[in-house]
Amino acid sequence: MTYTAAKKVSKITVTYRKRVRQVLEEDSITFDDADIDGVLIPHNDVMVISLLVHDTNVKRALIDPCSSVNIILLRVVNKMQDNNKLVHKARTLSGFDNLSVVIKGEIILTTFAKGLVKDTKFQVIDMDMAYNMILGRPWIHEMDDVPSTLHQVIKFPSQWGIRQIHGDQQASRSINLVVDSSIRNDDADEK
């Protein structure tokens, strides 16, 4: 990684693996009290957003910095009518709970985030899941995203300055409410 700066630092160029990123000093990414306006606090909500993928507004997309892959449900890909791009592969994904799922394949879909367009590789799975899509570290890093679950916002640099996508806290809470109620029902069944 190399850093270069002139006598008066107004621009920093970061080079990493033949990829140059321009970061303007006045465009630094920060979070403050203004970012938390409208957020119901206190909370422990995950960040759920809506994102335009291919030509579809995908709701209930989880931003998960702990995920090492991007995941999309097969039914969402089928709705997009873009399953002809699906490259069939039989790989196993394992979670922190040691449960595994065999993927149906991989697909590259274009994501549109506040003017930034990125081709994103997704692992396609066919199962029931509360989220339609999980955007993990590959997407977060490619976008240069800085997510803040506390503020329920993602910020990232663009040629138009710092852009942001706000989380849908109500969607996050409704998903967790369904999960919590199903856990309670399972507990009641055991008694």
PDB file of C-alpha atoms in Angstrom:
ATOM      1  CA  MET A   1       0.000   0.000   0.000  1.00  0.00           C
ATOM      2  CA  THR A   2       1.427   3.378  -0.889  1.00  0.00           C
ATOM      3  CA  TYR A   3       0.348   6.810   0.202  1.00  0.00           C
ATOM      4  CA  THR A   4       1.309  10.007  -1.593  1.00  0.00           C
ATOM      5  CA  ALA A   5       0.593  13.508  -0.450  1.00  0.00           C
ATOM      6  CA  ALA A   6       1.502  17.011  -1.592  1.00  0.00           C
ATOM      7  CA  LYS A   7       2.740  19.793   0.695  1.00  0.00           C
ATOM      8  CA  LYS A   8      -0.873  20.806   1.428  1.00  0.00           C
ATOM      9  CA  VAL A   9      -2.808  17.565   1.945  1.00  0.00           C
ATOM     10  CA  SER A  10      -6.112  17.822   0.148  1.00  0.00           C
ATOM     11  CA  LYS A  11      -6.043  14.519  -1.697  1.00  0.00           C
ATOM     12  CA  ILE A  12      -4.722  11.089  -0.762  1.00  0.00           C
ATOM     13  CA  THR A  13      -4.230   8.345  -3.322  1.00  0.00           C
ATOM     14  CA  VAL A  14      -4.317   4.770  -2.081  1.00  0.00           C
ATOM     15  CA  THR A  15      -2.942   2.038  -4.345  1.00  0.00           C
ATOM     16  CA  TYR A  16      -3.687  -1.566  -3.547  1.00  0.00           C
ATOM     17  CA  ARG A  17      -3.247  -4.484  -5.940  1.00  0.00           C
ATOM     18  CA  LYS A  18      -3.115  -2.340  -9.067  1.00  0.00           C
ATOM     19  CA  ARG A  19      -6.329  -0.603  -8.042  1.00  0.00           C
ATOM     20  CA  VAL A  20      -6.152   3.128  -7.383  1.00  0.00           C
ATOM     21  CA  ARG A  21      -8.753   4.836  -5.259  1.00  0.00           C
ATOM     22  CA  GLN A  22      -9.044   8.579  -4.896  1.00  0.00           C
ATOM     23  CA  VAL A  23     -10.076   9.719  -1.438  1.00  0.00           C
ATOM     24  CA  LEU A  24     -10.730  13.417  -1.002  1.00  0.00           C
ATOM     25  CA  GLU A  25     -10.090  14.798   2.451  1.00  0.00           C
ATOM     26  CA  GLU A  26     -13.375  16.726   2.521  1.00  0.00           C
ATOM     27  CA  ASP A  27     -15.202  13.495   1.656  1.00  0.00           C
ATOM     28  CA  SER A  28     -14.217  11.503   4.725  1.00  0.00           C
ATOM     29  CA  ILE A  29     -16.784   9.049   6.024  1.00  0.00           C
ATOM     30  CA  THR A  30     -18.054   9.888   9.493  1.00  0.00           C
ATOM     31  CA  PHE A  31     -21.119   9.070  11.555  1.00  0.00           C
ATOM     32  CA  ASP A  32     -22.722  11.493  13.999  1.00  0.00           C
ATOM     33  CA  ASP A  33     -25.980  12.198  15.818  1.00  0.00           C
ATOM     34  CA  ALA A  34     -27.604  13.478  12.606  1.00  0.00           C
ATOM     35  CA  ASP A  35     -27.233   9.980  11.116  1.00  0.00           C
ATOM     36  CA  ILE A  36     -29.275   8.432  13.906  1.00  0.00           C
ATOM     37  CA  ASP A  37     -32.314  10.688  13.250  1.00  0.00           C
ATOM     38  CA  GLY A  38     -35.395   8.523  12.833  1.00  0.00           C
ATOM     39  CA  VAL A  39     -33.753   5.406  14.251  1.00  0.00           C
ATOM     40  CA  LEU A  40     -35.613   3.798  17.131  1.00  0.00           C
ATOM     41  CA  ILE A  41     -33.129   3.517  20.004  1.00  0.00           C
ATOM     42  CA  PRO A  42     -31.959   1.654  21.941  1.00  0.00           C
ATOM     43  CA  HIS A  43     -31.763  -1.229  19.473  1.00  0.00           C
ATOM     44  CA  ASN A  44     -29.848  -4.333  18.473  1.00  0.00           C
ATOM     45  CA  ASP A  45     -31.261  -4.476  14.952  1.00  0.00           C
ATOM     46  CA  VAL A  46     -29.359  -5.922  12.045  1.00  0.00           C
ATOM     47  CA  MET A  47     -29.073  -3.780   8.926  1.00  0.00           C
ATOM     48  CA  VAL A  48     -31.637  -4.631   6.283  1.00  0.00           C
ATOM     49  CA  ILE A  49     -31.865  -2.607   3.059  1.00  0.00           C
ATOM     50  CA  SER A  50     -33.571  -2.676  -0.310  1.00  0.00           C
ATOM     51  CA  LEU A  51     -31.282  -2.744  -3.330  1.00  0.00           C
ATOM     52  CA  LEU A  52     -31.778  -2.694  -7.078  1.00  0.00           C
ATOM     53  CA  VAL A  53     -30.268  -5.912  -8.445  1.00  0.00           C
ATOM     54  CA  HIS A  54     -30.391  -6.625 -12.175  1.00  0.00           C
ATOM     55  CA  ASP A  55     -33.789  -5.019 -12.855  1.00  0.00           C
ATOM     56  CA  THR A  56     -35.498  -5.925  -9.583  1.00  0.00           C
ATOM     57  CA  ASN A  57     -35.849  -4.023  -6.315  1.00  0.00           C
ATOM     58  CA  VAL A  58     -34.804  -6.693  -3.822  1.00  0.00           C
ATOM     59  CA  LYS A  59     -36.212  -6.045  -0.364  1.00  0.00           C
ATOM     60  CA  ARG A  60     -34.951  -7.653   2.843  1.00  0.00           C
ATOM     61  CA  ALA A  61     -31.255  -7.669   1.899  1.00  0.00           C
ATOM     62  CA  LEU A  62     -29.119  -8.278   4.988  1.00  0.00           C
ATOM     63  CA  ILE A  63     -25.808  -6.406   5.268  1.00  0.00           C
ATOM     64  CA  ASP A  64     -23.555  -8.936   6.988  1.00  0.00           C
ATOM     65  CA  PRO A  65     -19.864  -8.067   7.472  1.00  0.00           C
ATOM     66  CA  CYS A  66     -19.413 -11.534   9.027  1.00  0.00           C
ATOM     67  CA  SER A  67     -20.365 -13.351   5.809  1.00  0.00           C
ATOM     68  CA  SER A  68     -17.483 -14.282   3.508  1.00  0.00           C
ATOM     69  CA  VAL A  69     -19.825 -14.667   0.500  1.00  0.00           C
ATOM     70  CA  ASN A  70     -22.807 -12.906  -1.054  1.00  0.00           C
ATOM     71  CA  ILE A  71     -25.915 -15.099  -1.054  1.00  0.00           C
ATOM     72  CA  ILE A  72     -29.154 -14.856  -3.020  1.00  0.00           C
ATOM     73  CA  LEU A  73     -32.172 -17.138  -2.957  1.00  0.00           C
ATOM     74  CA  LEU A  74     -32.997 -19.202  -6.035  1.00  0.00           C
ATOM     75  CA  ARG A  75     -36.598 -17.969  -5.988  1.00  0.00           C
ATOM     76  CA  VAL A  76     -35.348 -14.367  -6.261  1.00  0.00           C
ATOM     77  CA  VAL A  77     -33.153 -15.280  -9.239  1.00  0.00           C
ATOM     78  CA  ASN A  78     -36.139 -17.048 -10.834  1.00  0.00           C
ATOM     79  CA  LYS A  79     -38.288 -13.923 -10.306  1.00  0.00           C
ATOM     80  CA  MET A  80     -35.646 -11.893 -12.099  1.00  0.00           C
ATOM     81  CA  GLN A  81     -35.900 -14.410 -14.946  1.00  0.00           C
ATOM     82  CA  ASP A  82     -32.131 -14.357 -15.066  1.00  0.00           C
ATOM     83  CA  ASN A  83     -31.448 -17.998 -14.196  1.00  0.00           C
ATOM     84  CA  ASN A  84     -29.816 -18.578 -17.600  1.00  0.00           C
ATOM     85  CA  LYS A  85     -26.703 -16.887 -16.116  1.00  0.00           C
ATOM     86  CA  LEU A  86     -26.578 -19.428 -13.279  1.00  0.00           C
ATOM     87  CA  VAL A  87     -23.369 -21.460 -13.349  1.00  0.00           C
ATOM     88  CA  HIS A  88     -24.229 -24.756 -11.673  1.00  0.00           C
ATOM     89  CA  LYS A  89     -21.756 -25.787  -8.985  1.00  0.00           C
ATOM     90  CA  ALA A  90     -22.105 -28.084  -6.037  1.00  0.00           C
ATOM     91  CA  ARG A  91     -20.306 -26.405  -3.163  1.00  0.00           C
ATOM     92  CA  THR A  92     -21.089 -26.456   0.499  1.00  0.00           C
ATOM     93  CA  LEU A  93     -21.453 -23.326   2.602  1.00  0.00           C
ATOM     94  CA  SER A  94     -21.049 -23.715   6.342  1.00  0.00           C
ATOM     95  CA  GLY A  95     -22.247 -21.297   8.983  1.00  0.00           C
ATOM     96  CA  PHE A  96     -20.929 -20.562  12.443  1.00  0.00           C
ATOM     97  CA  ASP A  97     -23.382 -23.159  13.767  1.00  0.00           C
ATOM     98  CA  ASN A  98     -21.698 -25.890  11.644  1.00  0.00           C
ATOM     99  CA  LEU A  99     -24.863 -26.371   9.593  1.00  0.00           C
ATOM    100  CA  SER A 100     -24.170 -26.714   5.883  1.00  0.00           C
ATOM    101  CA  VAL A 101     -26.117 -25.967   2.737  1.00  0.00           C
ATOM    102  CA  VAL A 102     -25.232 -27.054  -0.794  1.00  0.00           C
ATOM    103  CA  ILE A 103     -25.410 -24.172  -3.244  1.00  0.00           C
ATOM    104  CA  LYS A 104     -27.230 -24.463  -6.557  1.00  0.00           C
ATOM    105  CA  GLY A 105     -24.525 -22.465  -8.275  1.00  0.00           C
ATOM    106  CA  GLU A 106     -23.065 -19.006  -8.755  1.00  0.00           C
ATOM    107  CA  ILE A 107     -24.421 -16.044 -10.642  1.00  0.00           C
ATOM    108  CA  ILE A 108     -23.076 -12.596 -11.437  1.00  0.00           C
ATOM    109  CA  LEU A 109     -25.712  -9.892 -11.155  1.00  0.00           C
ATOM    110  CA  THR A 110     -25.415  -6.135 -11.463  1.00  0.00           C
ATOM    111  CA  THR A 111     -26.140  -4.181  -8.285  1.00  0.00           C
ATOM    112  CA  PHE A 112     -27.120  -0.508  -8.362  1.00  0.00           C
ATOM    113  CA  ALA A 113     -26.446   1.534  -5.214  1.00  0.00           C
ATOM    114  CA  LYS A 114     -27.048   5.293  -5.364  1.00  0.00           C
ATOM    115  CA  GLY A 115     -25.371   5.684  -8.744  1.00  0.00           C
ATOM    116  CA  LEU A 116     -22.654   3.055  -8.275  1.00  0.00           C
ATOM    117  CA  VAL A 117     -22.980   0.021 -10.516  1.00  0.00           C
ATOM    118  CA  LYS A 118     -21.111  -3.176  -9.633  1.00  0.00           C
ATOM    119  CA  ASP A 119     -21.153  -6.692 -11.015  1.00  0.00           C
ATOM    120  CA  THR A 120     -21.500  -8.902  -7.969  1.00  0.00           C
ATOM    121  CA  LYS A 121     -20.966 -12.649  -7.620  1.00  0.00           C
ATOM    122  CA  PHE A 122     -23.644 -14.423  -5.582  1.00  0.00           C
ATOM    123  CA  GLN A 123     -23.872 -17.967  -4.274  1.00  0.00           C
ATOM    124  CA  VAL A 124     -27.395 -19.206  -5.101  1.00  0.00           C
ATOM    125  CA  ILE A 125     -29.180 -21.295  -2.489  1.00  0.00           C
ATOM    126  CA  ASP A 126     -32.600 -22.936  -2.497  1.00  0.00           C
ATOM    127  CA  MET A 127     -33.954 -22.836   1.040  1.00  0.00           C
ATOM    128  CA  ASP A 128     -36.247 -20.881   3.332  1.00  0.00           C
ATOM    129  CA  MET A 129     -34.547 -17.872   4.811  1.00  0.00           C
ATOM    130  CA  ALA A 130     -35.848 -14.633   6.330  1.00  0.00           C
ATOM    131  CA  TYR A 131     -33.737 -12.546   3.924  1.00  0.00           C
ATOM    132  CA  ASN A 132     -33.884 -12.539   0.132  1.00  0.00           C
ATOM    133  CA  MET A 133     -30.201 -11.799  -0.118  1.00  0.00           C
ATOM    134  CA  ILE A 134     -27.128 -11.496   2.101  1.00  0.00           C
ATOM    135  CA  LEU A 135     -24.507  -8.946   1.115  1.00  0.00           C
ATOM    136  CA  GLY A 136     -21.269 -10.010   2.756  1.00  0.00           C
ATOM    137  CA  ARG A 137     -17.693  -8.776   2.830  1.00  0.00           C
ATOM    138  CA  PRO A 138     -17.102  -9.245  -0.926  1.00  0.00           C
ATOM    139  CA  TRP A 139     -19.815  -6.679  -1.776  1.00  0.00           C
ATOM    140  CA  ILE A 140     -19.025  -4.428   1.194  1.00  0.00           C
ATOM    141  CA  HIS A 141     -15.332  -4.282   0.260  1.00  0.00           C
ATOM    142  CA  GLU A 142     -15.951  -3.859  -3.477  1.00  0.00           C
ATOM    143  CA  MET A 143     -18.238  -0.908  -2.752  1.00  0.00           C
ATOM    144  CA  ASP A 144     -15.848   0.539  -0.136  1.00  0.00           C
ATOM    145  CA  ASP A 145     -18.866   0.542   2.171  1.00  0.00           C
ATOM    146  CA  VAL A 146     -18.659   1.535   5.790  1.00  0.00           C
ATOM    147  CA  PRO A 147     -21.752   0.134   7.527  1.00  0.00           C
ATOM    148  CA  SER A 148     -22.946   1.327  10.928  1.00  0.00           C
ATOM    149  CA  THR A 149     -25.641  -0.843  12.450  1.00  0.00           C
ATOM    150  CA  LEU A 150     -25.967   1.641  15.318  1.00  0.00           C
ATOM    151  CA  HIS A 151     -26.866   4.430  12.882  1.00  0.00           C
ATOM    152  CA  GLN A 152     -28.639   2.019  10.467  1.00  0.00           C
ATOM    153  CA  VAL A 153     -26.783   3.494   7.491  1.00  0.00           C
ATOM    154  CA  ILE A 154     -24.124   2.468   4.986  1.00  0.00           C
ATOM    155  CA  LYS A 155     -21.809   5.151   3.606  1.00  0.00           C
ATOM    156  CA  PHE A 156     -19.483   4.839   0.629  1.00  0.00           C
ATOM    157  CA  PRO A 157     -17.438   7.127  -1.591  1.00  0.00           C
ATOM    158  CA  SER A 158     -18.505   7.905  -5.146  1.00  0.00           C
ATOM    159  CA  GLN A 159     -17.576  10.391  -7.823  1.00  0.00           C
ATOM    160  CA  TRP A 160     -20.438  12.542  -6.505  1.00  0.00           C
ATOM    161  CA  GLY A 161     -19.185  12.516  -2.928  1.00  0.00           C
ATOM    162  CA  ILE A 162     -20.187  10.315  -0.014  1.00  0.00           C
ATOM    163  CA  ARG A 163     -23.403   8.379  -0.727  1.00  0.00           C
ATOM    164  CA  GLN A 164     -25.532   6.589   1.821  1.00  0.00           C
ATOM    165  CA  ILE A 165     -28.189   3.911   2.037  1.00  0.00           C
ATOM    166  CA  HIS A 166     -30.400   3.851   5.109  1.00  0.00           C
ATOM    167  CA  GLY A 167     -31.402   0.591   6.710  1.00  0.00           C
ATOM    168  CA  ASP A 168     -35.035  -0.439   7.028  1.00  0.00           C
ATOM    169  CA  GLN A 169     -35.310  -0.843  10.777  1.00  0.00           C
ATOM    170  CA  GLN A 170     -39.010  -1.782  10.604  1.00  0.00           C
ATOM    171  CA  ALA A 171     -38.226  -4.648   8.173  1.00  0.00           C
ATOM    172  CA  SER A 172     -35.424  -5.804  10.444  1.00  0.00           C
ATOM    173  CA  ARG A 173     -37.729  -5.811  13.453  1.00  0.00           C
ATOM    174  CA  SER A 174     -40.559  -7.588  11.631  1.00  0.00           C
ATOM    175  CA  ILE A 175     -38.164 -10.325  10.450  1.00  0.00           C
ATOM    176  CA  ASN A 176     -36.802 -10.792  13.962  1.00  0.00           C
ATOM    177  CA  LEU A 177     -40.320 -10.783  15.401  1.00  0.00           C
ATOM    178  CA  VAL A 178     -41.225 -13.717  13.131  1.00  0.00           C
ATOM    179  CA  VAL A 179     -38.037 -15.553  14.109  1.00  0.00           C
ATOM    180  CA  ASP A 180     -38.605 -14.848  17.823  1.00  0.00           C
ATOM    181  CA  SER A 181     -42.215 -16.041  17.695  1.00  0.00           C
ATOM    182  CA  SER A 182     -41.208 -19.254  15.920  1.00  0.00           C
ATOM    183  CA  ILE A 183     -38.590 -19.889  18.615  1.00  0.00           C
ATOM    184  CA  ARG A 184     -41.213 -19.342  21.316  1.00  0.00           C
ATOM    185  CA  ASN A 185     -43.584 -21.764  19.533  1.00  0.00           C
ATOM    186  CA  ASP A 186     -40.829 -24.374  19.329  1.00  0.00           C
ATOM    187  CA  ASP A 187     -40.123 -23.909  23.046  1.00  0.00           C
ATOM    188  CA  ALA A 188     -43.821 -24.344  23.829  1.00  0.00           C
ATOM    189  CA  ASP A 189     -43.931 -27.559  21.773  1.00  0.00           C
ATOM    190  CA  GLU A 190     -41.101 -29.032  23.859  1.00  0.00           C
ATOM    191  CA  LYS A 191     -42.918 -28.455  27.169  1.00  0.00           C
TER     192      LYS A 191
END
